Short mmCIF file of C-alpha atoms in Angstrom, two decimals:
data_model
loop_
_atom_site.label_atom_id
_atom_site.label_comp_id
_atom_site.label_asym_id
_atom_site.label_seq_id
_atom_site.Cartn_x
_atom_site.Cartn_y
_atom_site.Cartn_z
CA UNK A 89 -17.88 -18.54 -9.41
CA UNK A 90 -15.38 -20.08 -6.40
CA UNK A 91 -14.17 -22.41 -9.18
CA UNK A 92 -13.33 -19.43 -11.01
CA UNK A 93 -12.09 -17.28 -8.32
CA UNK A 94 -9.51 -20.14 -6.94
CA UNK A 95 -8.32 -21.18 -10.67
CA UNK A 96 -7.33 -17.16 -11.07
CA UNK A 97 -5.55 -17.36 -7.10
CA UNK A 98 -3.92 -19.92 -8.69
CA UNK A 99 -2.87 -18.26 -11.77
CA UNK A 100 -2.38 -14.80 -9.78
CA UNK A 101 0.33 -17.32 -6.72
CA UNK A 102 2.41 -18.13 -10.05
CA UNK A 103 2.73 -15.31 -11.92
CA UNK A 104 4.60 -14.05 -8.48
CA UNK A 105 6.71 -16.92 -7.71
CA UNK A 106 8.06 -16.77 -11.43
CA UNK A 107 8.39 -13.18 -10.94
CA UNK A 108 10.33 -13.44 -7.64
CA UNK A 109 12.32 -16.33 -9.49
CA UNK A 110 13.78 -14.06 -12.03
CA UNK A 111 14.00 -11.46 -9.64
CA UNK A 112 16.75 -13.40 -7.76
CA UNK A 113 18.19 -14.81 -10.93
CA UNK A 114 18.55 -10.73 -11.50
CA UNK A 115 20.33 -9.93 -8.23
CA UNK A 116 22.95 -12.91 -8.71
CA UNK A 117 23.97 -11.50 -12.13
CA UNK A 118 23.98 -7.91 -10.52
CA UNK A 119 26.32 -9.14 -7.51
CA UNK A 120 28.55 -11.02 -10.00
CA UNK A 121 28.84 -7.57 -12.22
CA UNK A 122 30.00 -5.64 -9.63
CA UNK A 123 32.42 -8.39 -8.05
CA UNK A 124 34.05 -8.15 -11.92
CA UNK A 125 33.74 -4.57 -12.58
CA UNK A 126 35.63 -4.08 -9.22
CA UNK A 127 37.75 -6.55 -9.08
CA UNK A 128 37.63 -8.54 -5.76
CA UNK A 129 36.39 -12.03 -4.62
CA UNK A 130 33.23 -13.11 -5.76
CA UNK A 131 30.44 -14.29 -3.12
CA UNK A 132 30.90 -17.26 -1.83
CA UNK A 133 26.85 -18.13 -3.13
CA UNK A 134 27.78 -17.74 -6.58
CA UNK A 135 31.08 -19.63 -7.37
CA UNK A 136 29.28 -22.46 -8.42
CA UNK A 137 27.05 -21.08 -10.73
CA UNK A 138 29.70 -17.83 -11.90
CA UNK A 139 30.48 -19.25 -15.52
CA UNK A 140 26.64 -19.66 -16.00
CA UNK A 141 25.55 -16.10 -14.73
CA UNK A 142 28.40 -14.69 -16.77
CA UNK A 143 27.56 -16.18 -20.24
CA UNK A 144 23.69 -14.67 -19.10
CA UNK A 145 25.32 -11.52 -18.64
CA UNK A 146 25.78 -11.06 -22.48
CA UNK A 147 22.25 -11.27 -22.77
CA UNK A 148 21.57 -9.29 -19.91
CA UNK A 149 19.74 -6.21 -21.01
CA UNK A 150 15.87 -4.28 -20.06
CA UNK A 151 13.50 -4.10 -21.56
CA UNK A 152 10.07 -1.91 -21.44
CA UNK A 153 7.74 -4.83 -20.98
CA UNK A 154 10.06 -7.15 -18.93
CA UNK A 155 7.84 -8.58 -15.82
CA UNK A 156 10.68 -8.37 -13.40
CA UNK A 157 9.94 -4.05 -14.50
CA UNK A 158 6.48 -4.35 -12.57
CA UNK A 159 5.81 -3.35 -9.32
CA UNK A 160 6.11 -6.11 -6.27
CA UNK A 161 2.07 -6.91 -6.86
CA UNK A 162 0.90 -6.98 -10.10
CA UNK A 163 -2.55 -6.14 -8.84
CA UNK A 164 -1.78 -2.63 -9.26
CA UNK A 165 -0.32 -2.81 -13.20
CA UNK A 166 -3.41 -1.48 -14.40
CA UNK A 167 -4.26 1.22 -11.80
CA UNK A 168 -5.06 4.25 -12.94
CA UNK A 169 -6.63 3.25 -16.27
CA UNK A 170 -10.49 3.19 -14.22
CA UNK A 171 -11.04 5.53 -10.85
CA UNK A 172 -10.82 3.28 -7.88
CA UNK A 173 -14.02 1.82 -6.36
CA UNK A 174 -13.64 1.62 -2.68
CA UNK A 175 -15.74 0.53 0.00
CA UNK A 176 -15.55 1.72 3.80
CA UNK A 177 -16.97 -0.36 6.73
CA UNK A 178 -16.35 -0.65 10.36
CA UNK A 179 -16.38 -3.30 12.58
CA UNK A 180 -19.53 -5.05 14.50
CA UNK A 181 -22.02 -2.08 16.73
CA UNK A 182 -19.90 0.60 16.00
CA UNK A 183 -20.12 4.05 18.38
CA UNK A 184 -21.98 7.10 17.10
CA UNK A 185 -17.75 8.57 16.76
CA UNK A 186 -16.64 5.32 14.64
CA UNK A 187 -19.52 6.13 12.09
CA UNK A 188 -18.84 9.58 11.76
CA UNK A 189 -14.85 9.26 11.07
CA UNK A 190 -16.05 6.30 8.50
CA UNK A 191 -18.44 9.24 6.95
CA UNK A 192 -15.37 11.76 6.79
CA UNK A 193 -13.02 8.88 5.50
CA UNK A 194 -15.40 8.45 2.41
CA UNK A 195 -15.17 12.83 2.10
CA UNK A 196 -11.09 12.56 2.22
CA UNK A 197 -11.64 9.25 -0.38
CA UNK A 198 -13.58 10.71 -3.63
CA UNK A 199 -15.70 8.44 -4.59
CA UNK A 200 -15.85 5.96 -1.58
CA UNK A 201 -19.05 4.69 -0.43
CA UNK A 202 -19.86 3.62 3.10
CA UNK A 203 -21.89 0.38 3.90
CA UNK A 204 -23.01 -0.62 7.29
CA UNK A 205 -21.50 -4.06 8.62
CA UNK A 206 -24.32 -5.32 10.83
CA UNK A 207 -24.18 -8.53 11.21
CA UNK A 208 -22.06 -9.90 8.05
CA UNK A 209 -19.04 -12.02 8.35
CA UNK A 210 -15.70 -11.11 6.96
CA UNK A 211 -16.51 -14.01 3.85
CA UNK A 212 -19.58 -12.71 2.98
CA UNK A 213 -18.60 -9.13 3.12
CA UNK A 214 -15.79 -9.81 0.71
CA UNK A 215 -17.91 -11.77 -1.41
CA UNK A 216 -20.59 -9.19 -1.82
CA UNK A 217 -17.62 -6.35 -2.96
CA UNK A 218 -16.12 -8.54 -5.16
CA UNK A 219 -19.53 -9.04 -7.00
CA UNK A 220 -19.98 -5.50 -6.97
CA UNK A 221 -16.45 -4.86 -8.28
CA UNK A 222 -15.00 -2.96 -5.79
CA UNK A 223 -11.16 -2.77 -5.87
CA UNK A 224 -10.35 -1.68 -2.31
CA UNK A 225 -11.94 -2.52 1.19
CA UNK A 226 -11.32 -0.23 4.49
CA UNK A 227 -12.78 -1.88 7.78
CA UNK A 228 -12.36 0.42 10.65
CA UNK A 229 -11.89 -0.56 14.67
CA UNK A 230 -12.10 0.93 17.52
CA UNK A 231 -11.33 0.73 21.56
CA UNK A 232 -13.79 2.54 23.79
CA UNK A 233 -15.10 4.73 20.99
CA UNK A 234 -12.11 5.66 20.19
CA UNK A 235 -10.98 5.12 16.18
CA UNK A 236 -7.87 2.61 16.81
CA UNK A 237 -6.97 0.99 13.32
CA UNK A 238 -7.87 0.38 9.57
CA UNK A 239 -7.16 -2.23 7.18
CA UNK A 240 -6.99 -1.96 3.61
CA UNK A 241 -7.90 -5.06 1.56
CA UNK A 242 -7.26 -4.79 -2.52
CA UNK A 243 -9.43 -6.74 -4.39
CA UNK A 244 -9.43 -9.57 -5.92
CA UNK A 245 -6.39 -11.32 -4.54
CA UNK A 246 -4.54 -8.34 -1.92
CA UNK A 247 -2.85 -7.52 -0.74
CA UNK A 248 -4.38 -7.02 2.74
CA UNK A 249 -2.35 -4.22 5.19
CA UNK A 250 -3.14 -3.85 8.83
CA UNK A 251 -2.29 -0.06 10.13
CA UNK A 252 -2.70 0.94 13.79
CA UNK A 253 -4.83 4.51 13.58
CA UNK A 254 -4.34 7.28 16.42
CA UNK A 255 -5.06 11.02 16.62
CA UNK A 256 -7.88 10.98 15.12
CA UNK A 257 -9.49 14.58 14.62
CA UNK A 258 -12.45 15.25 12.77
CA UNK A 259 -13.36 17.76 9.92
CA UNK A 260 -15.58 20.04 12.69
CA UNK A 261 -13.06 19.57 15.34
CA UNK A 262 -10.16 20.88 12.67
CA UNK A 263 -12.10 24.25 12.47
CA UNK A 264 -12.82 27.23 10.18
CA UNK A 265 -13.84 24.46 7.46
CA UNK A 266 -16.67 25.13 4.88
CA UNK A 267 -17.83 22.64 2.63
CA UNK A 268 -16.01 19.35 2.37
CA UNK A 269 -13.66 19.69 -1.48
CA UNK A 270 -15.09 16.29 -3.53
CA UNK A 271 -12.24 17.07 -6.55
CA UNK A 272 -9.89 14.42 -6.55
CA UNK A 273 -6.31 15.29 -4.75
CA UNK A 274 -3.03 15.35 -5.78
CA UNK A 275 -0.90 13.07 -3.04
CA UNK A 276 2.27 13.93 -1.40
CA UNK A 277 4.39 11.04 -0.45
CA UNK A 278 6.96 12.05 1.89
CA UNK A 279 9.84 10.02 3.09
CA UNK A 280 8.66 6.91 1.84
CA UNK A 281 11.53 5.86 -0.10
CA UNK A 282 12.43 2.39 1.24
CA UNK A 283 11.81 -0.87 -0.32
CA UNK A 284 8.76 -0.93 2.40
CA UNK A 285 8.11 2.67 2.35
CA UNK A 286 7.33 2.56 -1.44
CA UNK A 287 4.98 -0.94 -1.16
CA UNK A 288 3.01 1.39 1.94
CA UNK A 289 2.70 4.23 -0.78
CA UNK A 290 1.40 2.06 -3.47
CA UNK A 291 -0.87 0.61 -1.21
CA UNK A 292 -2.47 3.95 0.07
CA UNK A 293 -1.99 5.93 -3.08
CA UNK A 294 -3.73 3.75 -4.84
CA UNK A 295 -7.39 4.31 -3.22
CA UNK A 296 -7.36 7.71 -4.77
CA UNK A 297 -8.40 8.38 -8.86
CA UNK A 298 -6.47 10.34 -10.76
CA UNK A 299 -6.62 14.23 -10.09
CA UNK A 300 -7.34 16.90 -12.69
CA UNK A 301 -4.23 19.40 -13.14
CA UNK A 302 -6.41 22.05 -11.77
CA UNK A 303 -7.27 20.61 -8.90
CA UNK A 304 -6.87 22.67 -5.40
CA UNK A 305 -6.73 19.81 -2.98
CA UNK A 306 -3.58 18.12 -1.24
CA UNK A 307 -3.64 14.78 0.61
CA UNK A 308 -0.26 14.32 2.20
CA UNK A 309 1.02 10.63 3.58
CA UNK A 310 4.01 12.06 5.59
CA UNK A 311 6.62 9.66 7.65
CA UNK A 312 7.85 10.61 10.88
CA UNK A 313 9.65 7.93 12.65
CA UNK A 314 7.44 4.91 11.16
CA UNK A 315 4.58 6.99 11.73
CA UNK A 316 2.30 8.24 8.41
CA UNK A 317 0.54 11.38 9.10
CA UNK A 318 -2.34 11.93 6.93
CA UNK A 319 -3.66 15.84 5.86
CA UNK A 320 -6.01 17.39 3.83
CA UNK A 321 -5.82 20.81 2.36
CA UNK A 322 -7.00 22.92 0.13
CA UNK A 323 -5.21 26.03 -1.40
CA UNK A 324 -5.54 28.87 -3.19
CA UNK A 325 -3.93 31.40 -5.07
CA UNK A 326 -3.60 35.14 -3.65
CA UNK A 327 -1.34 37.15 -6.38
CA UNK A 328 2.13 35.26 -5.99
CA UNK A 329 1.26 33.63 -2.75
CA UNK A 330 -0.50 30.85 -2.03
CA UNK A 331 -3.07 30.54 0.97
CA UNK A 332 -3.16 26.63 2.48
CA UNK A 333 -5.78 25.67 5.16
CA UNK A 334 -6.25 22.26 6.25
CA UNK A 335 -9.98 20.91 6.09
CA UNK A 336 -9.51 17.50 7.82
CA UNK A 337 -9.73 14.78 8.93
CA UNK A 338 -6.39 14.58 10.16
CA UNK A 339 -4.86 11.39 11.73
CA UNK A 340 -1.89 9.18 11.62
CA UNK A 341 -1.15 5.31 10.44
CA UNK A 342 1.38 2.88 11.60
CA UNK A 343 1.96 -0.01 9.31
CA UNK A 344 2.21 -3.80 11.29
CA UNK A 345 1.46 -6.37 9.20
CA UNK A 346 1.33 -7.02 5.18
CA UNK A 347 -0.62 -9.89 4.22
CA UNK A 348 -0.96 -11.57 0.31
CA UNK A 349 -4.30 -12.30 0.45
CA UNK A 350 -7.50 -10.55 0.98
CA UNK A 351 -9.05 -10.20 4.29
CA UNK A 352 -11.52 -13.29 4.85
CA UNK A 353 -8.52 -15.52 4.56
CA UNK A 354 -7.01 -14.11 7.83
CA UNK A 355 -3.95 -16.42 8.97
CA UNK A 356 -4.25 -18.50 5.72
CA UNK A 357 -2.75 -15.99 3.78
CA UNK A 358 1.16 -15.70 3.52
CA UNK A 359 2.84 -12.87 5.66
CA UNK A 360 4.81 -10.33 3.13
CA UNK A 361 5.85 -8.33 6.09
CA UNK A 362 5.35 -8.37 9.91
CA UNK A 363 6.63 -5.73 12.37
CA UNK A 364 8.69 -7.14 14.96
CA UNK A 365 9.08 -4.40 17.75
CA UNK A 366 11.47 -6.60 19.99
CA UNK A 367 14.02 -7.13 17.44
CA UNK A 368 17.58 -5.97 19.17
CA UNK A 369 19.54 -3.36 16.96
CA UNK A 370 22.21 -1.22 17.93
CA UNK A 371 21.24 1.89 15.54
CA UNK A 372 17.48 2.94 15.36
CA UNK A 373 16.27 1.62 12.72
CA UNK A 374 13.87 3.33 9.63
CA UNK A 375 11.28 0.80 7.85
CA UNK A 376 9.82 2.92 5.78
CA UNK A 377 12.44 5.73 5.06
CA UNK A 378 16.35 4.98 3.96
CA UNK A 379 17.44 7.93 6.24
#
């Protein structure tokens, strides 16, 4: 089983680097097409190689099953075919509030099951899902009872995202809530549009099956300044209106780190992106929206 597990990391590490190979091979031709097609000096990088990328620019054309088409991680190219199975833990002696968000994150995640850490390391906990098939594992922290973060670790290979979790209010504390919806949601991705903003969005959108077209439920990943606030409705159709009420929990995420790997490999793994809050800019900047 580990011999099999490291010879498909291995196979899984070079499927990406040939990706990202032809991915840059890709941008060159696309900078040297529009130095051409508007007529100024091309980029210093490419006047060596210019005669080369312009006889591959005859050839140049897409097609439907090209792999530079796929998404960044090609551990999602077969989502959606099978309903996500996704496992929700929390961190070592958690507090009576910690176990009851983790019970209310497996209500906002339909099918999401809940397992108690006790004593298990990170390796073993990993091991045991990956046996058991399951494509996405949430741990949840806290600080003084209070819910403080969640990481998201898709199986087999990652990617592995680190969020920072505040404001977290429970379903009873929402109020005027009856019983918790189990139909699977349509999602709402809001301002999410950069080249980060969309890799956040396939991570999260990704731990929820596919909804029927009937469903009446709404879970909404909404960016404020860097800052992804999560609701849940329900609505309901009065006539020509429609009635929304939120039936929680409510709470917001803050991305900070995107690792490769999956969580037992900690600092091992290679950093895909790392949030660097002391980096001097003159404008403010927007990671995960382009406005």
């Amino acid at each position: 089983m580990l011999r099999r597990q490291a010879r498909e990391r291995r196979e899984y590490l070079q499927r990406r680097a040939k990706e990202q190979q032809q991915q840059r091979q890709r941008e060159r031709r696309e900078n040297l097409r529009r130095a051409l097609d508007e007529n100024r000096l091309l980029p210093t990088e490419l006047r060596h190689e210019a005669l080369a990328l312009q006889r591959e620019l005859e050839f140049d054309f897409e097609t439907p099953g090209e792999p530079g088409n796929s998404s960044q991680d090609d551990e999602y190219k077969w989502a959606g075919l099978e309903p996500p199975k996704v496992m929700v833990t929390t961190s070592r002696d958690p507090s009576a509030r910690l176990r009851l968000f983790a019970k209310e994150l497996c209500l906002l995640l339909p099918g999401a099951r809940r397992m108690n850490r006790g004593r298990a390391e990170l390796g073993a906990l990993v091991g045991a899902c990956r046996a058991a098939g399951v494509t996405d594992l949430l741990v949840l922290h806290e600080t003084r009872g209070r819910p403080d973060g969640l990481t998201v670790s898709h199986l087999p290979h990652g990617p592995t995202a680190h969020f920072t979790l505040s404001g977290a209010v429970l379903r009873q504390e929402v109020g005027g809530l009856g019983g918790a919806p189990l139909a699977a949601p349509h999602l709402l991705l809001l301002r999410l549009d950069s080249a980060l903003g969309k890799r956040v969005g396939t991570i999260l959108k990704h731990l929820f099956p596919v909804p029927r077209p009937d469903s009446r439920r709404v879970v909404t990943f909404a960016n404020e300044d860097d800052v992804i606030l999560v609701r849940n409705h329900v609505y309901r159709r009065r006539g020509r209106s429609v009635e929304l009420e939120e039936v929680g929990p409510r709470f917001q995420l803050r991305p900070y780190l995107i690792r490769l790997g999956t969580l037992e490999q900690g600092d091992a793994a290679d950093v895909e992106w790392r949030w660097h809050p002391y980096t001097a800019t003159a404008p403010k900047r927007r990671l995960l929206s382009n406005t």
